[in-house]
Amino acid sequence: MQVQQNYSLKTYNTFGVEAYAKYFASFSSIDELNLVLTDYSSGSTLILGGGSNILFIKNYDGLVLKNEITGIHTIHEDEDHIYVKTGAGENWHRFVMHCINNNFAGVENLSLIPGCVGASPMQNIGAYGAEIKDIFLSLEAFHVSEKKIVNFSLNDCDFGYRDSVFKGKYKDQFIILTVTYRLNKKPQFNISYGAIKEELDKRGVNELSIQSISQAIINIRSSKLPDPNVIGNAGSFFKNPEVTQHEFHQLKRINPNIIGYEMQNGNVKMAAAWLIEQCGWKGFRRGDAGCHNKQALVLVNYGTASGKEINDLGEEIKQSVKEKFGVELETEVNII
Ligand SMILES: Cc1cc2nc3c(=O)[nH]c(=O)nc-3n(C[C@H](O)[C@H](O)[C@H](O)COP(=O)(O)OP(=O)(O)OC[C@H]3O[C@@H](n4cnc5c(N)ncnc54)[C@H](O)[C@@H]3O)c2cc1C
C-alpha cells in the first residue's frame, strides 16, 4: 500500500471527469486502513468504490481511499435462508452472479448495477421493484475518528428511497468494510416492474427462474442505459420526486399525461424523467455535457466535460422543472 500525491481520479469515476486527490491510497485489509489513517488522519477522507455514483466538481483536498477488501463467503444457513458475508470492495455484479450461480434468490432484480458492495447500503440501491434493504442483514463499518469497528443491523441503517444513515446523520463518519446479506432458498419472483415480462416473453421463457429474470434484466439494462465505458455517466442523476395525492391530482389536471405511481405511504412517486423531458432537456447537449437522448434522467459526459459543467446543467434542469411544475428535484449522485 502506497500513498500517492496529487493523483488523477479520472479513471476512478464513471463520469470520467478529471479531478485530483491531494492524497490517494487503496487498502485491502483493516490493518492497511488503520495504517494509512494513522498517518493521514488530520484532513478529510473520501471512500471510493467503483465511482459510479459520484461527480467530482473540484479537486479533492484530502485523502481518497479506494476500498479493495474482497471475498464472498457463506457464513450460515437455515431452512429458508443463506447468509453471505461480502467484502465491501467486491464488485456488486460479481456478487449478484455468485448468488445467481448458486441459486441464492433475492438479488436477481438488482443485476448489472455498477459499483461495489460497500456502496450498496449507502443509498439502498434499487431497481426493478427491489432494494437491498429487502435482503440486508447487517454490516461492519470502521468509525474513522474513533478508529473502531461498529456493527449495524437493518434498523440501525434507517433505509429509505436511495437513502440511509450513511448519507444522512453519519455522512463521512464510517467506512463500510463488509456487508452480510440474507438470501432466500425459495425464490419469490418479482416480474411486475418495467419491461421484465415483455423481455421474458420475447425470449420465450415459460418457466421462471432467478437465472432467467437476471438475464432479462441484464438485457433490458444493456439496451436502455448508456454504458459508462462508452459515454461517461452515473446512472440516474436525480431521484424520482414524491408528492402528496392532492398535489399529484392538481398537477394531473393541468398535465393529463403526467406519470406517477402510488406508494404504500399514500404519496405518489413521479417519474422525474417525464418532468425533465417536458422541459425540453432530453437530448440537450452543451459542449460535452448533456442530458441523454434515450434516458432524460441520466446526465452524460460526451468526452471532456468538467464535473462543474455537468453539475451546472443539473442545476438548470432542476430550476426549469421547479418553474414549470413547482416540483423540487433532488440530486441522487454524490457531488464532491
Ligand atoms: C449506468 C448506471 C446505472 C445505474 N443504475 C443504478 C440502479 O439501477 N440503481 C441504483 O441504486 N443505482 C444505480 N446506479 C448508481 C450506482 O451504480 C450505485 O449507487 C452504486 O451502488 C455505487 O457504487 P460505487 O461503488 O460505484 O460507489 P461510489 O460512486 O464509489 O461511491 C458512492 C458513495 O458511497 C460512498 N462509499 C462507497 N463505498 C463506501 C464504503 N465502503 N464505505 C462508506 N462509504 C462508501 C462514497 O464515498 C460515495 O459517497 C447506476 C450507475 C450507473 C453508472
PDB file of N, CA and C and ligand atoms in Angstrom, residues 14 46-54 67 88 113-116 118-120 122-127 162 174-177 221 225-226 228 233-236 332 334 336, ligand 1:
ATOM      1  N   THR A  14     -17.114   7.034 -13.029  1.00  0.00           N
ATOM      2  CA  THR A  14     -17.717   6.614 -14.308  1.00  0.00           C
ATOM      3  C   THR A  14     -18.185   7.794 -15.162  1.00  0.00           C
ATOM      4  N   LEU A  46     -12.285  10.566   1.813  1.00  0.00           N
ATOM      5  CA  LEU A  46     -13.374  10.113   0.944  1.00  0.00           C
ATOM      6  C   LEU A  46     -13.147   8.649   0.569  1.00  0.00           C
ATOM      7  N   ILE A  47     -14.167   7.818   0.768  1.00  0.00           N
ATOM      8  CA  ILE A  47     -14.061   6.404   0.388  1.00  0.00           C
ATOM      9  C   ILE A  47     -14.632   6.219  -1.002  1.00  0.00           C
ATOM     10  N   LEU A  48     -13.883   5.534  -1.811  1.00  0.00           N
ATOM     11  CA  LEU A  48     -14.304   5.306  -3.183  1.00  0.00           C
ATOM     12  C   LEU A  48     -14.535   3.819  -3.424  1.00  0.00           C
ATOM     13  N   GLY A  49     -15.693   3.513  -4.048  1.00  0.00           N
ATOM     14  CA  GLY A  49     -15.918   2.151  -4.522  1.00  0.00           C
ATOM     15  C   GLY A  49     -15.616   2.171  -6.018  1.00  0.00           C
ATOM     16  N   GLY A  50     -16.662   1.953  -6.827  1.00  0.00           N
ATOM     17  CA  GLY A  50     -16.470   1.976  -8.275  1.00  0.00           C
ATOM     18  C   GLY A  50     -16.597   3.373  -8.870  1.00  0.00           C
ATOM     19  N   GLY A  51     -16.900   4.384  -8.063  1.00  0.00           N
ATOM     20  CA  GLY A  51     -17.032   5.757  -8.569  1.00  0.00           C
ATOM     21  C   GLY A  51     -18.216   5.924  -9.514  1.00  0.00           C
ATOM     22  N   SER A  52     -19.256   5.081  -9.354  1.00  0.00           N
ATOM     23  CA  SER A  52     -20.389   5.140 -10.289  1.00  0.00           C
ATOM     24  C   SER A  52     -21.580   5.934  -9.744  1.00  0.00           C
ATOM     25  N   ASN A  53     -21.371   6.583  -8.595  1.00  0.00           N
ATOM     26  CA  ASN A  53     -22.447   7.422  -8.060  1.00  0.00           C
ATOM     27  C   ASN A  53     -21.860   8.719  -7.498  1.00  0.00           C
ATOM     28  N   ILE A  54     -20.835   9.198  -8.196  1.00  0.00           N
ATOM     29  CA  ILE A  54     -20.063  10.348  -7.719  1.00  0.00           C
ATOM     30  C   ILE A  54     -19.845  11.318  -8.861  1.00  0.00           C
ATOM     31  N   ASN A  67     -11.441   1.332  -1.625  1.00  0.00           N
ATOM     32  CA  ASN A  67     -11.686   0.119  -0.846  1.00  0.00           C
ATOM     33  C   ASN A  67     -11.504  -1.120  -1.727  1.00  0.00           C
ATOM     34  N   ALA A  88     -16.487  -5.223   1.165  1.00  0.00           N
ATOM     35  CA  ALA A  88     -17.072  -4.003   0.599  1.00  0.00           C
ATOM     36  C   ALA A  88     -16.470  -3.620  -0.748  1.00  0.00           C
ATOM     37  N   ILE A 113     -26.098  -3.598 -11.768  1.00  0.00           N
ATOM     38  CA  ILE A 113     -25.893  -2.243 -11.229  1.00  0.00           C
ATOM     39  C   ILE A 113     -24.380  -2.082 -11.042  1.00  0.00           C
ATOM     40  N   PRO A 114     -23.801  -0.999 -11.580  1.00  0.00           N
ATOM     41  CA  PRO A 114     -22.350  -0.834 -11.440  1.00  0.00           C
ATOM     42  C   PRO A 114     -21.952  -0.561  -9.986  1.00  0.00           C
ATOM     43  N   GLY A 115     -20.657  -0.639  -9.705  1.00  0.00           N
ATOM     44  CA  GLY A 115     -20.155  -0.246  -8.389  1.00  0.00           C
ATOM     45  C   GLY A 115     -19.821  -1.421  -7.493  1.00  0.00           C
ATOM     46  N   CYS A 116     -19.549  -1.095  -6.238  1.00  0.00           N
ATOM     47  CA  CYS A 116     -19.070  -2.086  -5.271  1.00  0.00           C
ATOM     48  C   CYS A 116     -20.119  -2.369  -4.192  1.00  0.00           C
ATOM     49  N   GLY A 118     -19.762  -2.263  -0.996  1.00  0.00           N
ATOM     50  CA  GLY A 118     -19.733  -1.307   0.123  1.00  0.00           C
ATOM     51  C   GLY A 118     -20.641  -0.113  -0.073  1.00  0.00           C
ATOM     52  N   ALA A 119     -20.898   0.244  -1.326  1.00  0.00           N
ATOM     53  CA  ALA A 119     -21.762   1.400  -1.576  1.00  0.00           C
ATOM     54  C   ALA A 119     -23.233   0.998  -1.616  1.00  0.00           C
ATOM     55  N   SER A 120     -23.528  -0.309  -1.659  1.00  0.00           N
ATOM     56  CA  SER A 120     -24.929  -0.724  -1.817  1.00  0.00           C
ATOM     57  C   SER A 120     -25.820  -0.268  -0.648  1.00  0.00           C
ATOM     58  N   MET A 122     -25.193   2.399   1.165  1.00  0.00           N
ATOM     59  CA  MET A 122     -25.118   3.867   1.226  1.00  0.00           C
ATOM     60  C   MET A 122     -26.433   4.495   0.787  1.00  0.00           C
ATOM     61  N   GLN A 123     -26.886   4.079  -0.391  1.00  0.00           N
ATOM     62  CA  GLN A 123     -28.133   4.680  -0.907  1.00  0.00           C
ATOM     63  C   GLN A 123     -29.200   3.603  -1.118  1.00  0.00           C
ATOM     64  N   ASN A 124     -29.047   2.460  -0.394  1.00  0.00           N
ATOM     65  CA  ASN A 124     -30.066   1.418  -0.508  1.00  0.00           C
ATOM     66  C   ASN A 124     -30.396   1.199  -1.982  1.00  0.00           C
ATOM     67  N   ILE A 125     -29.400   0.716  -2.730  1.00  0.00           N
ATOM     68  CA  ILE A 125     -29.570   0.629  -4.192  1.00  0.00           C
ATOM     69  C   ILE A 125     -30.840  -0.143  -4.555  1.00  0.00           C
ATOM     70  N   GLY A 126     -31.429   0.247  -5.641  1.00  0.00           N
ATOM     71  CA  GLY A 126     -32.683  -0.376  -6.026  1.00  0.00           C
ATOM     72  C   GLY A 126     -32.893  -0.347  -7.525  1.00  0.00           C
ATOM     73  N   ALA A 127     -33.661  -1.320  -8.005  1.00  0.00           N
ATOM     74  CA  ALA A 127     -34.025  -1.361  -9.426  1.00  0.00           C
ATOM     75  C   ALA A 127     -35.105  -2.422  -9.608  1.00  0.00           C
ATOM     76  N   ARG A 162     -33.353   5.406  -1.884  1.00  0.00           N
ATOM     77  CA  ARG A 162     -31.979   5.845  -2.200  1.00  0.00           C
ATOM     78  C   ARG A 162     -31.366   6.620  -1.029  1.00  0.00           C
ATOM     79  N   PHE A 174     -18.188   6.835   8.585  1.00  0.00           N
ATOM     80  CA  PHE A 174     -17.908   5.397   8.603  1.00  0.00           C
ATOM     81  C   PHE A 174     -17.372   4.891   7.262  1.00  0.00           C
ATOM     82  N   ILE A 175     -16.504   3.898   7.353  1.00  0.00           N
ATOM     83  CA  ILE A 175     -16.042   3.188   6.156  1.00  0.00           C
ATOM     84  C   ILE A 175     -16.633   1.783   6.241  1.00  0.00           C
ATOM     85  N   ILE A 176     -17.483   1.456   5.291  1.00  0.00           N
ATOM     86  CA  ILE A 176     -18.129   0.135   5.318  1.00  0.00           C
ATOM     87  C   ILE A 176     -17.100  -0.913   4.879  1.00  0.00           C
ATOM     88  N   LEU A 177     -16.949  -1.961   5.691  1.00  0.00           N
ATOM     89  CA  LEU A 177     -15.913  -2.975   5.454  1.00  0.00           C
ATOM     90  C   LEU A 177     -16.488  -4.253   4.858  1.00  0.00           C
ATOM     91  N   ARG A 221     -31.331  -3.604 -19.260  1.00  0.00           N
ATOM     92  CA  ARG A 221     -30.417  -2.539 -18.835  1.00  0.00           C
ATOM     93  C   ARG A 221     -29.393  -2.227 -19.928  1.00  0.00           C
ATOM     94  N   LEU A 225     -29.696   1.679 -20.932  1.00  0.00           N
ATOM     95  CA  LEU A 225     -28.829   2.623 -20.219  1.00  0.00           C
ATOM     96  C   LEU A 225     -27.507   2.810 -20.941  1.00  0.00           C
ATOM     97  N   PRO A 226     -27.010   4.047 -20.956  1.00  0.00           N
ATOM     98  CA  PRO A 226     -25.707   4.258 -21.610  1.00  0.00           C
ATOM     99  C   PRO A 226     -24.591   3.570 -20.837  1.00  0.00           C
ATOM    100  N   PRO A 228     -21.172   3.309 -19.242  1.00  0.00           N
ATOM    101  CA  PRO A 228     -20.175   4.301 -18.822  1.00  0.00           C
ATOM    102  C   PRO A 228     -18.822   4.118 -19.511  1.00  0.00           C
ATOM    103  N   ASN A 233     -21.199   8.548 -17.376  1.00  0.00           N
ATOM    104  CA  ASN A 233     -22.443   8.851 -16.657  1.00  0.00           C
ATOM    105  C   ASN A 233     -22.440   8.135 -15.316  1.00  0.00           C
ATOM    106  N   ALA A 234     -23.404   8.484 -14.471  1.00  0.00           N
ATOM    107  CA  ALA A 234     -23.519   7.822 -13.158  1.00  0.00           C
ATOM    108  C   ALA A 234     -24.949   7.329 -12.949  1.00  0.00           C
ATOM    109  N   GLY A 235     -25.586   6.873 -14.018  1.00  0.00           N
ATOM    110  CA  GLY A 235     -26.973   6.418 -13.905  1.00  0.00           C
ATOM    111  C   GLY A 235     -27.887   7.606 -13.639  1.00  0.00           C
ATOM    112  N   SER A 236     -28.962   7.374 -12.896  1.00  0.00           N
ATOM    113  CA  SER A 236     -29.929   8.455 -12.621  1.00  0.00           C
ATOM    114  C   SER A 236     -29.248   9.591 -11.863  1.00  0.00           C
ATOM    115  N   GLU A 332     -29.447  12.618  -6.962  1.00  0.00           N
ATOM    116  CA  GLU A 332     -29.149  11.294  -6.394  1.00  0.00           C
ATOM    117  C   GLU A 332     -27.631  11.078  -6.309  1.00  0.00           C
ATOM    118  N   ASN A 334     -23.720  11.694  -5.677  1.00  0.00           N
ATOM    119  CA  ASN A 334     -22.971  12.419  -4.636  1.00  0.00           C
ATOM    120  C   ASN A 334     -22.049  13.448  -5.290  1.00  0.00           C
ATOM    121  N   ILE A 336     -19.109  15.929  -5.135  1.00  0.00           N
ATOM    122  CA  ILE A 336     -17.930  16.037  -4.254  1.00  0.00           C
ATOM    123  C   ILE A 336     -17.084  17.243  -4.656  1.00  0.00           C
TER     124      ILE A 336
HETATM  125  C1  LIG B   1     -25.155   3.022 -15.869  1.00  0.00           C
HETATM  126  C2  LIG B   1     -25.501   3.133 -14.392  1.00  0.00           C
HETATM  127  C3  LIG B   1     -26.672   2.574 -13.917  1.00  0.00           C
HETATM  128  C4  LIG B   1     -27.001   2.652 -12.548  1.00  0.00           C
HETATM  129  N1  LIG B   1     -28.154   2.087 -12.127  1.00  0.00           N
HETATM  130  C5  LIG B   1     -28.479   2.124 -10.817  1.00  0.00           C
HETATM  131  C6  LIG B   1     -29.674   1.498 -10.339  1.00  0.00           C
HETATM  132  O1  LIG B   1     -30.416   0.878 -11.093  1.00  0.00           O
HETATM  133  N2  LIG B   1     -29.970   1.607  -9.024  1.00  0.00           N
HETATM  134  C7  LIG B   1     -29.153   2.252  -8.142  1.00  0.00           C
HETATM  135  O2  LIG B   1     -29.482   2.290  -6.942  1.00  0.00           O
HETATM  136  N3  LIG B   1     -28.019   2.863  -8.558  1.00  0.00           N
HETATM  137  C8  LIG B   1     -27.653   2.814  -9.863  1.00  0.00           C
HETATM  138  N4  LIG B   1     -26.502   3.420 -10.296  1.00  0.00           N
HETATM  139  C9  LIG B   1     -25.695   4.183  -9.347  1.00  0.00           C
HETATM  140  C10 LIG B   1     -24.523   3.375  -8.738  1.00  0.00           C
HETATM  141  O3  LIG B   1     -24.155   2.311  -9.571  1.00  0.00           O
HETATM  142  C11 LIG B   1     -24.856   2.808  -7.345  1.00  0.00           C
HETATM  143  O4  LIG B   1     -25.248   3.843  -6.477  1.00  0.00           O
HETATM  144  C12 LIG B   1     -23.674   2.059  -6.743  1.00  0.00           C
HETATM  145  O5  LIG B   1     -24.058   1.438  -5.532  1.00  0.00           O
HETATM  146  C13 LIG B   1     -22.479   2.964  -6.450  1.00  0.00           C
HETATM  147  O6  LIG B   1     -21.402   2.122  -6.100  1.00  0.00           O
HETATM  148  P1  LIG B   1     -19.909   2.615  -6.194  1.00  0.00           P
HETATM  149  O7  LIG B   1     -19.072   1.554  -5.575  1.00  0.00           O
HETATM  150  O8  LIG B   1     -19.570   2.983  -7.589  1.00  0.00           O
HETATM  151  O9  LIG B   1     -19.949   3.900  -5.271  1.00  0.00           O
HETATM  152  P2  LIG B   1     -19.086   5.220  -5.397  1.00  0.00           P
HETATM  153  O10 LIG B   1     -19.590   6.044  -6.526  1.00  0.00           O
HETATM  154  O11 LIG B   1     -17.641   4.898  -5.377  1.00  0.00           O
HETATM  155  O12 LIG B   1     -19.495   5.923  -4.031  1.00  0.00           O
HETATM  156  C14 LIG B   1     -20.811   6.372  -3.822  1.00  0.00           C
HETATM  157  C15 LIG B   1     -20.909   6.938  -2.390  1.00  0.00           C
HETATM  158  O13 LIG B   1     -20.728   5.887  -1.458  1.00  0.00           O
HETATM  159  C16 LIG B   1     -19.600   6.132  -0.631  1.00  0.00           C
HETATM  160  N5  LIG B   1     -18.942   4.841  -0.427  1.00  0.00           N
HETATM  161  C17 LIG B   1     -18.531   3.966  -1.368  1.00  0.00           C
HETATM  162  N6  LIG B   1     -18.013   2.878  -0.790  1.00  0.00           N
HETATM  163  C18 LIG B   1     -18.089   3.075   0.552  1.00  0.00           C
HETATM  164  C19 LIG B   1     -17.703   2.325   1.695  1.00  0.00           C
HETATM  165  N7  LIG B   1     -17.108   1.125   1.591  1.00  0.00           N
HETATM  166  N8  LIG B   1     -17.926   2.844   2.920  1.00  0.00           N
HETATM  167  C20 LIG B   1     -18.506   4.053   3.060  1.00  0.00           C
HETATM  168  N9  LIG B   1     -18.896   4.812   2.030  1.00  0.00           N
HETATM  169  C21 LIG B   1     -18.688   4.330   0.792  1.00  0.00           C
HETATM  170  C22 LIG B   1     -18.745   7.132  -1.387  1.00  0.00           C
HETATM  171  O14 LIG B   1     -17.932   7.889  -0.512  1.00  0.00           O
HETATM  172  C23 LIG B   1     -19.810   7.960  -2.074  1.00  0.00           C
HETATM  173  O15 LIG B   1     -20.345   8.913  -1.190  1.00  0.00           O
HETATM  174  C24 LIG B   1     -26.138   3.341 -11.656  1.00  0.00           C
HETATM  175  C25 LIG B   1     -24.949   3.901 -12.146  1.00  0.00           C
HETATM  176  C26 LIG B   1     -24.624   3.780 -13.495  1.00  0.00           C
HETATM  177  C27 LIG B   1     -23.323   4.370 -13.997  1.00  0.00           C
END
